[in-house]
Short mmCIF file of C-alpha atoms in Angstrom, two decimals:
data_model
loop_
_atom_site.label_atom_id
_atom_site.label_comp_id
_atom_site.label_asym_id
_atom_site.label_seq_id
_atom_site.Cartn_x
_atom_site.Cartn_y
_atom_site.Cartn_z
CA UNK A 28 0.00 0.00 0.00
CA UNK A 29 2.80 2.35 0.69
CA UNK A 30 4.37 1.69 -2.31
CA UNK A 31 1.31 2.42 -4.28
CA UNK A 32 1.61 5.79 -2.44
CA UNK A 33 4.77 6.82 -3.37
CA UNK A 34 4.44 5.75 -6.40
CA UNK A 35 1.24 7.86 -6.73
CA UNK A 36 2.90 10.78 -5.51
CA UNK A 37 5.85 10.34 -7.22
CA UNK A 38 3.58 10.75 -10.61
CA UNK A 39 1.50 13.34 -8.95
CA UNK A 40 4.83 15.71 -8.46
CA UNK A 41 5.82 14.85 -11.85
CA UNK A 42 2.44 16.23 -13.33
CA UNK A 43 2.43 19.21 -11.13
CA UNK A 44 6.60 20.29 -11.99
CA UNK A 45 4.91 19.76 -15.73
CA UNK A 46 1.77 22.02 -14.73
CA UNK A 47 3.71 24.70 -13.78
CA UNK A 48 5.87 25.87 -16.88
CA UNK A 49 2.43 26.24 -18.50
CA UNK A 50 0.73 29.67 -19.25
CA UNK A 51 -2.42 29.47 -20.38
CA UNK A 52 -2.49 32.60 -22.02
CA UNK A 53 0.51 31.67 -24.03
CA UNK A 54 0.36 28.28 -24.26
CA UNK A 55 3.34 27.84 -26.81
CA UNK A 56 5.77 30.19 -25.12
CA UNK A 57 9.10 29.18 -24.42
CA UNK A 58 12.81 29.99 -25.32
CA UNK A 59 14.53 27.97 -28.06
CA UNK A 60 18.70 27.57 -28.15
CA UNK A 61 19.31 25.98 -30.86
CA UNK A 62 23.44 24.84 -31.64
CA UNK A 63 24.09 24.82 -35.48
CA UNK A 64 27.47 23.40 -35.84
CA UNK A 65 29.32 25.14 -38.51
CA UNK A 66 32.27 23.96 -39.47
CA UNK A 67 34.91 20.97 -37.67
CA UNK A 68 38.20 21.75 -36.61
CA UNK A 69 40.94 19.24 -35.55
CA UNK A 70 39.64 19.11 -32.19
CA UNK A 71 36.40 19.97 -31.97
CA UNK A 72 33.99 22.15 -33.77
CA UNK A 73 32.76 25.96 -34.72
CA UNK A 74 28.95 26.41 -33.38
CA UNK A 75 26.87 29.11 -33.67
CA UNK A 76 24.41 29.12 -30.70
CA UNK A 77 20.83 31.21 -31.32
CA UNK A 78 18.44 32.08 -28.68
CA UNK A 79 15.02 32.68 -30.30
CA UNK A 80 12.37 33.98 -27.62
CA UNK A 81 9.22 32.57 -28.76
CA UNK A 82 6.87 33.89 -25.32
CA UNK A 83 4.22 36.49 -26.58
CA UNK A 84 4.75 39.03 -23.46
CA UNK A 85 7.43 37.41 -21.53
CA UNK A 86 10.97 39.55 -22.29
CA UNK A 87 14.56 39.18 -20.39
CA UNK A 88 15.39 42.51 -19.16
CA UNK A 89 18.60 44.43 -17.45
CA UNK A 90 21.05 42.90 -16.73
CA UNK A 91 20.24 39.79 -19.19
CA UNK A 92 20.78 36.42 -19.56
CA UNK A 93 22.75 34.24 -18.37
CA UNK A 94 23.34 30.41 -20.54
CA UNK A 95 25.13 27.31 -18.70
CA UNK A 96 25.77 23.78 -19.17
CA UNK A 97 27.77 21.07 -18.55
CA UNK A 98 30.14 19.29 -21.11
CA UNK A 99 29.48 15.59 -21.75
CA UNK A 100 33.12 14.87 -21.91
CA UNK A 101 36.46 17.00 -21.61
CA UNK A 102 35.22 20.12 -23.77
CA UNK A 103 36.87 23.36 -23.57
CA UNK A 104 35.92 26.74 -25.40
CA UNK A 105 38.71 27.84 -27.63
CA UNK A 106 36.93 30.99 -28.22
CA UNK A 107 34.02 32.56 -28.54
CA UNK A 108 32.64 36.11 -30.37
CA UNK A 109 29.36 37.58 -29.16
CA UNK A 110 29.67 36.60 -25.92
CA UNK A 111 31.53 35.19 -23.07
CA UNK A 112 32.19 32.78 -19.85
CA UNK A 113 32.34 34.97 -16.31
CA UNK A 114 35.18 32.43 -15.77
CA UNK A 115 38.09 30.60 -17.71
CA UNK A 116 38.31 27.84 -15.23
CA UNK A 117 41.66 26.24 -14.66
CA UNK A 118 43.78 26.07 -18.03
CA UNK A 119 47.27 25.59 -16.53
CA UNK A 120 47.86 22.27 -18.01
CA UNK A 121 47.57 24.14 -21.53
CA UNK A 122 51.06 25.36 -23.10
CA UNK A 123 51.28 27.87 -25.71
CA UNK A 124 47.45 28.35 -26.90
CA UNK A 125 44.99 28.78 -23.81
CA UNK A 126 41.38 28.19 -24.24
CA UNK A 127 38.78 31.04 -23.11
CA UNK A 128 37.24 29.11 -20.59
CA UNK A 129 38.42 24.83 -19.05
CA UNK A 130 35.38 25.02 -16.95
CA UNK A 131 33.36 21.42 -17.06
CA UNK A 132 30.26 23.86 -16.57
CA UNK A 133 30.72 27.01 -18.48
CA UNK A 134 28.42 30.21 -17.84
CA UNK A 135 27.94 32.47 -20.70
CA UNK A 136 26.20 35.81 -20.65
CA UNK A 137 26.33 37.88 -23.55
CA UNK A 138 28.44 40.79 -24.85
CA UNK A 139 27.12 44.88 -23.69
CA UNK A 140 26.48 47.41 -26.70
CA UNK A 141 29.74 49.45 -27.81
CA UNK A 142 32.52 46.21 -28.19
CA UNK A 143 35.08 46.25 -30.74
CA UNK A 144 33.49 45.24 -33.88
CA UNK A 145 36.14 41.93 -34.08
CA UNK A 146 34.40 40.70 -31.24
CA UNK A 147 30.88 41.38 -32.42
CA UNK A 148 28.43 38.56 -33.79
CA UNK A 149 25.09 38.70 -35.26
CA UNK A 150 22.31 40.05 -32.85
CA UNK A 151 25.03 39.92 -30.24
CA UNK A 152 25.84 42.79 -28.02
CA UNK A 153 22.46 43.47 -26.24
CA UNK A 154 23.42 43.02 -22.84
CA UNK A 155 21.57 39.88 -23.05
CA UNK A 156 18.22 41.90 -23.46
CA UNK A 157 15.74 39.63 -25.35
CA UNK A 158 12.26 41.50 -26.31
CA UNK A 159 9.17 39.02 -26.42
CA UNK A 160 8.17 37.70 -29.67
CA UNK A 161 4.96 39.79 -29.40
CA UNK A 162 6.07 42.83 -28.95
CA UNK A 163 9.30 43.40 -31.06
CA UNK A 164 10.70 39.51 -33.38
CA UNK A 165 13.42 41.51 -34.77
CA UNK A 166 14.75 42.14 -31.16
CA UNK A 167 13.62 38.79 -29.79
CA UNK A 168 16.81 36.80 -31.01
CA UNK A 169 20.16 36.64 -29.61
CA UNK A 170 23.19 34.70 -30.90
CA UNK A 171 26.98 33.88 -30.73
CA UNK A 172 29.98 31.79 -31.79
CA UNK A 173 31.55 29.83 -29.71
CA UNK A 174 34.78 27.32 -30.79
CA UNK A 175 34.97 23.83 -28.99
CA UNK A 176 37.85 21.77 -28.48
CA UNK A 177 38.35 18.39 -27.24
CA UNK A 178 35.39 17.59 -28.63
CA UNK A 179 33.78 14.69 -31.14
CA UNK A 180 34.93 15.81 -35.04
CA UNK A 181 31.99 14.03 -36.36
CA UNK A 182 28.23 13.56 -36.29
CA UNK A 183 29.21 10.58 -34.38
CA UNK A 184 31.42 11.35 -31.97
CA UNK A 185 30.25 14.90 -31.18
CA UNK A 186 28.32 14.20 -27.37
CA UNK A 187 25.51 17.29 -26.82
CA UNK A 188 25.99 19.42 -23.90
CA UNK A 189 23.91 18.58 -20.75
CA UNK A 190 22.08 20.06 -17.66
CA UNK A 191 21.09 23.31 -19.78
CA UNK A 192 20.44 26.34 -17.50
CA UNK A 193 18.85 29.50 -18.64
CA UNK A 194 18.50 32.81 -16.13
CA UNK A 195 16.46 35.55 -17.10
CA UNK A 196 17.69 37.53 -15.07
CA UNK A 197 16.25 35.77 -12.49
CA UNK A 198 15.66 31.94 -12.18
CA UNK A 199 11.98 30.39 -12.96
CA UNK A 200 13.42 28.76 -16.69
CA UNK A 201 13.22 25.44 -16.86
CA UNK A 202 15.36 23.84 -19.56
CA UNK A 203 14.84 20.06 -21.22
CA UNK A 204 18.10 17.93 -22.75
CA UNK A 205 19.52 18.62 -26.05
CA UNK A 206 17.67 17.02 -28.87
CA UNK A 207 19.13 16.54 -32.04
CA UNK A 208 16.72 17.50 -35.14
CA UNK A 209 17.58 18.15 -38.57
CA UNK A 210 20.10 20.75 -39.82
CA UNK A 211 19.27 24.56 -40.21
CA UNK A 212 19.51 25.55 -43.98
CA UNK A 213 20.62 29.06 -44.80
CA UNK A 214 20.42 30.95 -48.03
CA UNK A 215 23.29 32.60 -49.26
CA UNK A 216 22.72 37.26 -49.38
CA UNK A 217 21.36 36.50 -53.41
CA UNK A 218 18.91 33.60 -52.57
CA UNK A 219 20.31 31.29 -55.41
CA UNK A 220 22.23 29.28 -53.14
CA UNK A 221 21.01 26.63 -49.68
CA UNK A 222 23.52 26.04 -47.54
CA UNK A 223 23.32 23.87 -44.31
CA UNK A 224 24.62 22.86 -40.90
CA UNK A 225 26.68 20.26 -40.67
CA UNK A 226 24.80 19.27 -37.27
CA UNK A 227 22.18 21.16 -35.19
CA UNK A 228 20.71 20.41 -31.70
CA UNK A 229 17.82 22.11 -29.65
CA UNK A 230 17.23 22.92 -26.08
CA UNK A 231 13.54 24.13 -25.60
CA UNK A 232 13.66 26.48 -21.95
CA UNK A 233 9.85 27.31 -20.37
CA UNK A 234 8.95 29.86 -17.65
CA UNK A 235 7.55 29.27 -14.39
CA UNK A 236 6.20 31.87 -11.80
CA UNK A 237 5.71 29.17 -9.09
CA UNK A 238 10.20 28.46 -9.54
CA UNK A 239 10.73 32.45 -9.97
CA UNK A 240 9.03 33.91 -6.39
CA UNK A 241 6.71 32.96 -4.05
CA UNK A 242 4.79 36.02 -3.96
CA UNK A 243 3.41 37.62 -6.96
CA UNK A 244 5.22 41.13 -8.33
CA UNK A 245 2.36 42.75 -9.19
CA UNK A 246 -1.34 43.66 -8.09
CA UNK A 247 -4.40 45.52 -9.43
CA UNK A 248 -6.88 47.56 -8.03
CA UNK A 249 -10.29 48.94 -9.01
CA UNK A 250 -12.68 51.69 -9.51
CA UNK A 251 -15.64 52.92 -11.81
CA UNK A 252 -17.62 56.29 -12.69
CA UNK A 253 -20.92 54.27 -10.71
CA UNK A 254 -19.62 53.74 -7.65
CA UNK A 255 -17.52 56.21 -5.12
CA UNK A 256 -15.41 52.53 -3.67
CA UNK A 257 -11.95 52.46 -4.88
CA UNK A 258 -10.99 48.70 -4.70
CA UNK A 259 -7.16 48.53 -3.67
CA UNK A 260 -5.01 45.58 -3.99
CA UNK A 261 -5.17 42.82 -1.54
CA UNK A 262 -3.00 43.34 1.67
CA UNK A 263 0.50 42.02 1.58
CA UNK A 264 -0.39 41.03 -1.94
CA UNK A 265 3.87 40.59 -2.95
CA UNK A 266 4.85 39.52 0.53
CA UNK A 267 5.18 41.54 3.50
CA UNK A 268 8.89 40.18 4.36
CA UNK A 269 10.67 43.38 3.58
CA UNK A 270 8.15 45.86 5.07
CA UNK A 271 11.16 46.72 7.37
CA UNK A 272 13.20 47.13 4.28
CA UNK A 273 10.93 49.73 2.32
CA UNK A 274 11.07 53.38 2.49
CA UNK A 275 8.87 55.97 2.86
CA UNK A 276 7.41 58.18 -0.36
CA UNK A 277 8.68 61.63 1.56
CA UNK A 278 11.95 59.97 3.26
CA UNK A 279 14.77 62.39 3.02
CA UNK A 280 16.65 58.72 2.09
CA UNK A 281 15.49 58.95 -1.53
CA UNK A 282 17.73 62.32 -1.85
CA UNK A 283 20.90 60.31 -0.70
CA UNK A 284 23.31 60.09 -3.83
CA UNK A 285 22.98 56.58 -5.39
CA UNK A 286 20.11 54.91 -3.73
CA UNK A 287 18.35 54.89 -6.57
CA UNK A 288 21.60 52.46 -8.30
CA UNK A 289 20.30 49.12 -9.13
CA UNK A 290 22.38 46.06 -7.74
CA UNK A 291 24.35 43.29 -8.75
CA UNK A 292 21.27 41.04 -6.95
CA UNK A 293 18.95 43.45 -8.93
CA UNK A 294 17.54 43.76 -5.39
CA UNK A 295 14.70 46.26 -4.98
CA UNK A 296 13.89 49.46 -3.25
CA UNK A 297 9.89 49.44 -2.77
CA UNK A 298 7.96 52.12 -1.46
CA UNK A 299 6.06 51.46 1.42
CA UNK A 300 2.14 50.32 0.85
CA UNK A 301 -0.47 48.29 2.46
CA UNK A 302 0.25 46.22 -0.87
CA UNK A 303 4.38 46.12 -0.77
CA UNK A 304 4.40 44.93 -4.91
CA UNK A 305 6.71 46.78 -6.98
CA UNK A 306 4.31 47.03 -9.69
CA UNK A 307 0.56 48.28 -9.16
CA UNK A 308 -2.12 48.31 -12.14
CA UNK A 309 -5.26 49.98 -11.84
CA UNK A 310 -8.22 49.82 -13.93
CA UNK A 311 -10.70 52.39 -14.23
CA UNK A 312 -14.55 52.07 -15.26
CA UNK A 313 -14.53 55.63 -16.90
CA UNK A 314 -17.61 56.66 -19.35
CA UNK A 315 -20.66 54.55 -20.58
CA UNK A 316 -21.77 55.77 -24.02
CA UNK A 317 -25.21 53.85 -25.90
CA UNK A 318 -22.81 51.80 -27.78
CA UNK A 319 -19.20 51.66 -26.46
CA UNK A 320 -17.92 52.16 -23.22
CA UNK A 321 -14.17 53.17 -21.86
CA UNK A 322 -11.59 52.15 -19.51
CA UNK A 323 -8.39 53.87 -18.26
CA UNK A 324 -5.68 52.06 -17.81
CA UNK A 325 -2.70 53.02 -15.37
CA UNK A 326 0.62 51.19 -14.67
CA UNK A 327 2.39 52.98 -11.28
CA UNK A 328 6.34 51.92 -10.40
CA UNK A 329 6.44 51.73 -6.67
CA UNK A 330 10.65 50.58 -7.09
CA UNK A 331 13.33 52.88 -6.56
CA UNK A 332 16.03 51.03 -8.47
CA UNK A 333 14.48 49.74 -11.52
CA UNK A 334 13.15 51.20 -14.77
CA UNK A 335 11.04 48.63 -16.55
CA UNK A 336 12.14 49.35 -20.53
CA UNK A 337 10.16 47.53 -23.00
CA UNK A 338 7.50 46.62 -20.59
CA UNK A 339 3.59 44.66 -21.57
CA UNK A 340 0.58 44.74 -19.81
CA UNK A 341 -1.39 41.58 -20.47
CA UNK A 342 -5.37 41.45 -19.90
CA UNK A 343 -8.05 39.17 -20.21
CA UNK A 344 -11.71 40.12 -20.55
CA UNK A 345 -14.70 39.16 -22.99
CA UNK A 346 -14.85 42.30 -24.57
CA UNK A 347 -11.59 42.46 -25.51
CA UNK A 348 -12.60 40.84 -28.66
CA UNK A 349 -14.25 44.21 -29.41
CA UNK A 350 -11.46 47.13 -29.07
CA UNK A 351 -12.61 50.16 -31.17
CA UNK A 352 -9.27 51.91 -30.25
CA UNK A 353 -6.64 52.30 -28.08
CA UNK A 354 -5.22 56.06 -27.36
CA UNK A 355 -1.67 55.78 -25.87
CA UNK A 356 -0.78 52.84 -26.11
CA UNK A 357 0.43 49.67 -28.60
CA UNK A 358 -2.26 47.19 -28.50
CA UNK A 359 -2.07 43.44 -30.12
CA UNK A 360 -4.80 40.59 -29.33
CA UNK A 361 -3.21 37.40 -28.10
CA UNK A 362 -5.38 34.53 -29.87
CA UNK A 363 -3.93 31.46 -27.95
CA UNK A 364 -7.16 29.55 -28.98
CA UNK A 365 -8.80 29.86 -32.43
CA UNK A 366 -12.11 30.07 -30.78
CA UNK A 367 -11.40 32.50 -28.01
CA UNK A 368 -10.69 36.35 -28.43
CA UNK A 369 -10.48 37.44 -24.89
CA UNK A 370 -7.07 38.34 -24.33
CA UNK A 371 -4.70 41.49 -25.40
CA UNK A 372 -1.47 42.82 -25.06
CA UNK A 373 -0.62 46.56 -24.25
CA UNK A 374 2.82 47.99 -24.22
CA UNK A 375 4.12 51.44 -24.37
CA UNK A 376 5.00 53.65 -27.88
CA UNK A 377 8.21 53.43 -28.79
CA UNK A 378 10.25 55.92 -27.93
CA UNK A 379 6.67 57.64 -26.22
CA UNK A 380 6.43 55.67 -22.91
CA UNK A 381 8.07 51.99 -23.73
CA UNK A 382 10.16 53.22 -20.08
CA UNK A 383 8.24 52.81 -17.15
CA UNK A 384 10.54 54.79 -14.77
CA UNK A 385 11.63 54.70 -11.42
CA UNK A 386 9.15 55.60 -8.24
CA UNK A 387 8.38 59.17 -8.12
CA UNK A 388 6.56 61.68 -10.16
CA UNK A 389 7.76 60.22 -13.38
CA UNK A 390 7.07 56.47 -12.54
CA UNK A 391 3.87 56.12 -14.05
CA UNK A 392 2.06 55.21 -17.52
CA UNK A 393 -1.44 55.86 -18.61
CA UNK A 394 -3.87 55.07 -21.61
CA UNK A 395 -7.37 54.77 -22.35
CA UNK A 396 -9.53 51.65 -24.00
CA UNK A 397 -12.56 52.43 -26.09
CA UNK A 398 -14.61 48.83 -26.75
CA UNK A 399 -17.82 48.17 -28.43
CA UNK A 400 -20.63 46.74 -26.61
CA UNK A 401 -21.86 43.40 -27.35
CA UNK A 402 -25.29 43.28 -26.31
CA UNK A 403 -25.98 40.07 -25.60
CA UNK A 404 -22.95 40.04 -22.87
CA UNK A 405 -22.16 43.65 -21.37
CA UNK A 406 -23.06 44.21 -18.03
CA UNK A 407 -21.66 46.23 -15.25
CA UNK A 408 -23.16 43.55 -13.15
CA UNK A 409 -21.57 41.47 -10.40
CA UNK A 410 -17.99 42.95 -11.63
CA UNK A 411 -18.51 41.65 -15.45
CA UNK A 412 -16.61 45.13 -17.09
CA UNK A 413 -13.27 44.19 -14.65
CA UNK A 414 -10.78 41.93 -16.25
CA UNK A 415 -10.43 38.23 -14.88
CA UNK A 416 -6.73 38.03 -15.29
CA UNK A 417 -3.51 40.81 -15.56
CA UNK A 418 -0.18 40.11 -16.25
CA UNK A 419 2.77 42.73 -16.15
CA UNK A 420 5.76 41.15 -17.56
CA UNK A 421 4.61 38.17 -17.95
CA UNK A 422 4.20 37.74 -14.05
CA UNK A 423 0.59 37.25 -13.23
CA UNK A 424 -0.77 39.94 -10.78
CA UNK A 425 -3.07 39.38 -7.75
CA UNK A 426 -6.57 40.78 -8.19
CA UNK A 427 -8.73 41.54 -5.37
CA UNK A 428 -11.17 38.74 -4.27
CA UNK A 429 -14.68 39.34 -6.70
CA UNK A 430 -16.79 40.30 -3.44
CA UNK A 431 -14.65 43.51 -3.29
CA UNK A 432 -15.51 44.63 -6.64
CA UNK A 433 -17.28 48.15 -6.94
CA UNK A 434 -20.81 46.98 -7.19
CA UNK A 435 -23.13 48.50 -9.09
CA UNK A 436 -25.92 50.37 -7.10
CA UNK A 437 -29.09 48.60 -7.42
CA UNK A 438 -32.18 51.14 -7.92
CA UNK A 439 -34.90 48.54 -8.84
CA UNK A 440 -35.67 47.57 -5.57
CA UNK A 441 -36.92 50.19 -3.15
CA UNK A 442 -38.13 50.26 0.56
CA UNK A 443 -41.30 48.86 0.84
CA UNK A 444 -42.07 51.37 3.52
CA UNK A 445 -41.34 53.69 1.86
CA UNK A 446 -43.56 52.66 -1.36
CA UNK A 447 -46.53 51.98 1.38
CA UNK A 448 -46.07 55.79 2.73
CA UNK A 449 -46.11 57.19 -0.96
CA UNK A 450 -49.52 55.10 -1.52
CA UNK A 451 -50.89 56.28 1.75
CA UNK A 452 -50.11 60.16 1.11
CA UNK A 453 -51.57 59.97 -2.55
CA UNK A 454 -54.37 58.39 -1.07
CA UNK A 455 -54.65 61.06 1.70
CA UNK A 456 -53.89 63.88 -0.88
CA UNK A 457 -56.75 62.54 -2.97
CA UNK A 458 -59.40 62.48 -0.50
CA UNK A 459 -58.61 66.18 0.86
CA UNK A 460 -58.90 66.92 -2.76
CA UNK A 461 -62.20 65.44 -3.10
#
């Protein structure tokens, strides 16, 4: 019997560990590195490695990405363009030639804007920025050479890295093995000419909030033209751990020289609130016309050491299938499922307001939704025109619980004392008329 048990839980945690790397709302999302081996050398082999980001809304931000893995055999990196290891390892047993990195598990992060052009590679040299395929494809792709030695010279004796890791900046990637699939073709720059790899592997890496934090990073909070309640976010909706740690909107701290510098841990600053999330998004019932209504949308920093560049406000709500337009900012429908247009994407002009900035007077962004009604489902009913689920990059925010809603005031149903006294004095006025 207790084997049955463990067994069952054993599968149960497997299908759970699966669970989480999926997001509904983008089903298909994920990072692909793919390995395209270019040429052999007497030892070992050229690669060029690509990182295609593949999430709708889900970008890697400041300070980037960081790649590791761990050689199958005795691989060492010769060199590399595009990027490079944060350590070379122990190379003392090499004479003459010494490789860029002897590590047995290298760590790669990419190459910052501005580096000699000889060590520049195609779509290197972003800081290891990655935009989300959604938002920007040209700037969703990252790539790099890298030159292996000690290493298989053949398709047959070449052994794929292992134990893939993928930060971003954070953890909360997941990455499967290496899988072999066929070779990339290439054209050559007057498309008369296919070319391909002479081998090419795969590593598929998916995102999970659950592995990333415990607490969500983001919240949302409520209000409408019909009712006077402002719905704030939850209590202690990101975690009220570092409530000793925050600091005060009017503390003479935040004119100290430098406390606004982000950190090497990319550790934050937050403002203190009943809510203690860095991120708060508020959405606003505004105007009811005959046939449309609007909604203004508001995105508010509360951290003191990050600006959020390239940022995307995810929402789901029926009537998103309706958007008549959409005044400040960029607006694309996510259509996960064929039959299913609930969902949208909003991020910020560029060069307009794609920077959310720091806290303070500047640390907010702002636009306004116009949607069509739909007859046969708009309601401001039991909290129908607020959105069922928010994401701000790509984290999923905590809403407040539906029974906090602003309600809309019921006028259909008066006092019956009162409608008895109104009979009565119509009656009474009617007789002393009489």
């Amino acid at each position: 019997m207790r084997g049955l048990i463990g067994v069952a839980g054993f599968f149960l945690i497997a299908l759970i560990s699966h669970a989480v790397a999926f997001d509904p709302l983008d089903p298909n999302g994920n990072i692909t590195i793919k390995w395209d081996v270019m040429s052999w050398t007497p030892d070992g082999y050229v690669a060029t490695v690509t990182m295609n980001n593949f999430q709708m809304y889900r970008h890697i931000m400041t300070p980037g990405w960081t790649l590791g893995w761990t050689w199958a055999k005795k691989e060492v990196i010769w060199s590399m363009v595009g990027a490079q290891t944060t350590e070379q390892g122990d190379c003392s047993k090499f004479k003459g030639n010494v490789p860029h990195c002897c590590k047995k598990n290298p760590t790669v992060v990419d190459m910052m804007p501005g580096v000699p052009y000889n060590q520049q590679f195609t779509n290197c040299c972003k800081g290891g920025v990655l935009a989300s395929w959604g938002q920007d494809p040209q700037s969703s792709v990252s790539a790099f050479q890298v030159s292996v030695g000690q290493a298989g010279t053949s398709n047959k004796t070449v052994k794929l890295p292992k134990n893939f890791t993928l930060l971003g900046p954070g953890p909360g990637y997941t990455c499967g093995p290496a899988k072999i699939v066929p070779p990339t073709k290439f054209f050559t720059p007057d498309l008369r000419r296919k070319t391909q790899a002479l081998m090419t592997w795969n590593v598929t890496c998916t995102y999970s909030q659950f592995l990333a934090r415990k607490h969500p990073s983001c919240c949302v909070s409520m209000s409408s033209f019909y009712n006077e309640t402002i719905t704030a976010c939850p209590s202690c909706a990101c975690g009220c751990e570092n409530r000793n740690k925050c600091i005060k909107s009017d503390s003479k701290l935040l004119s100290v020289v430098g406390v606004n510098t982000p950190r090497k841990d990319n550790a934050p600053l937050i403002q203190c609130t009943h809510h203690m999330c860095p991120i708060r998004v508020h959405w606003h019932v505004k105007l009811n016309y005959k046939d449309y209504w609007r909604v203004k949308l508001t995105v508010t920093n509360f951290n003191y050491r990050i600006n959020y560049t390239q940022w995307t406000l995810v929402v789901q709500h029926p009537n998103l299938n309706n958007v008549t337009q959409v005044f400040s900012f960029d607006y694309k429908p996510l259509v996960p499922y064929e039959s299913v247009n609930d969902t949208g994407m909003f991020y910020g002009m560029k060069f307009y307001n794609d920077l959310l900035m720091e806290a303070g007077p500047a640390g907010t962004v702002q636009s306004e939704v116009l949607l069509q009604k739909d007859k046969e489902t708009f309601s401001f009913k039991q909290g129908w025109a607020f959105p069922r689920k928010v994401y701000f990059n790509g984290e999923e925010c905590m809403l407040p619980p539906p029974d906090a809603y602003p309600y809309l005031p019921n006028f259909a149903h008066h006092s019956p004392v009162a409608f008895t006294t109104l009979l009565f004095s119509l009656l009474f006025l009617f007789i002393v008329l009489i």
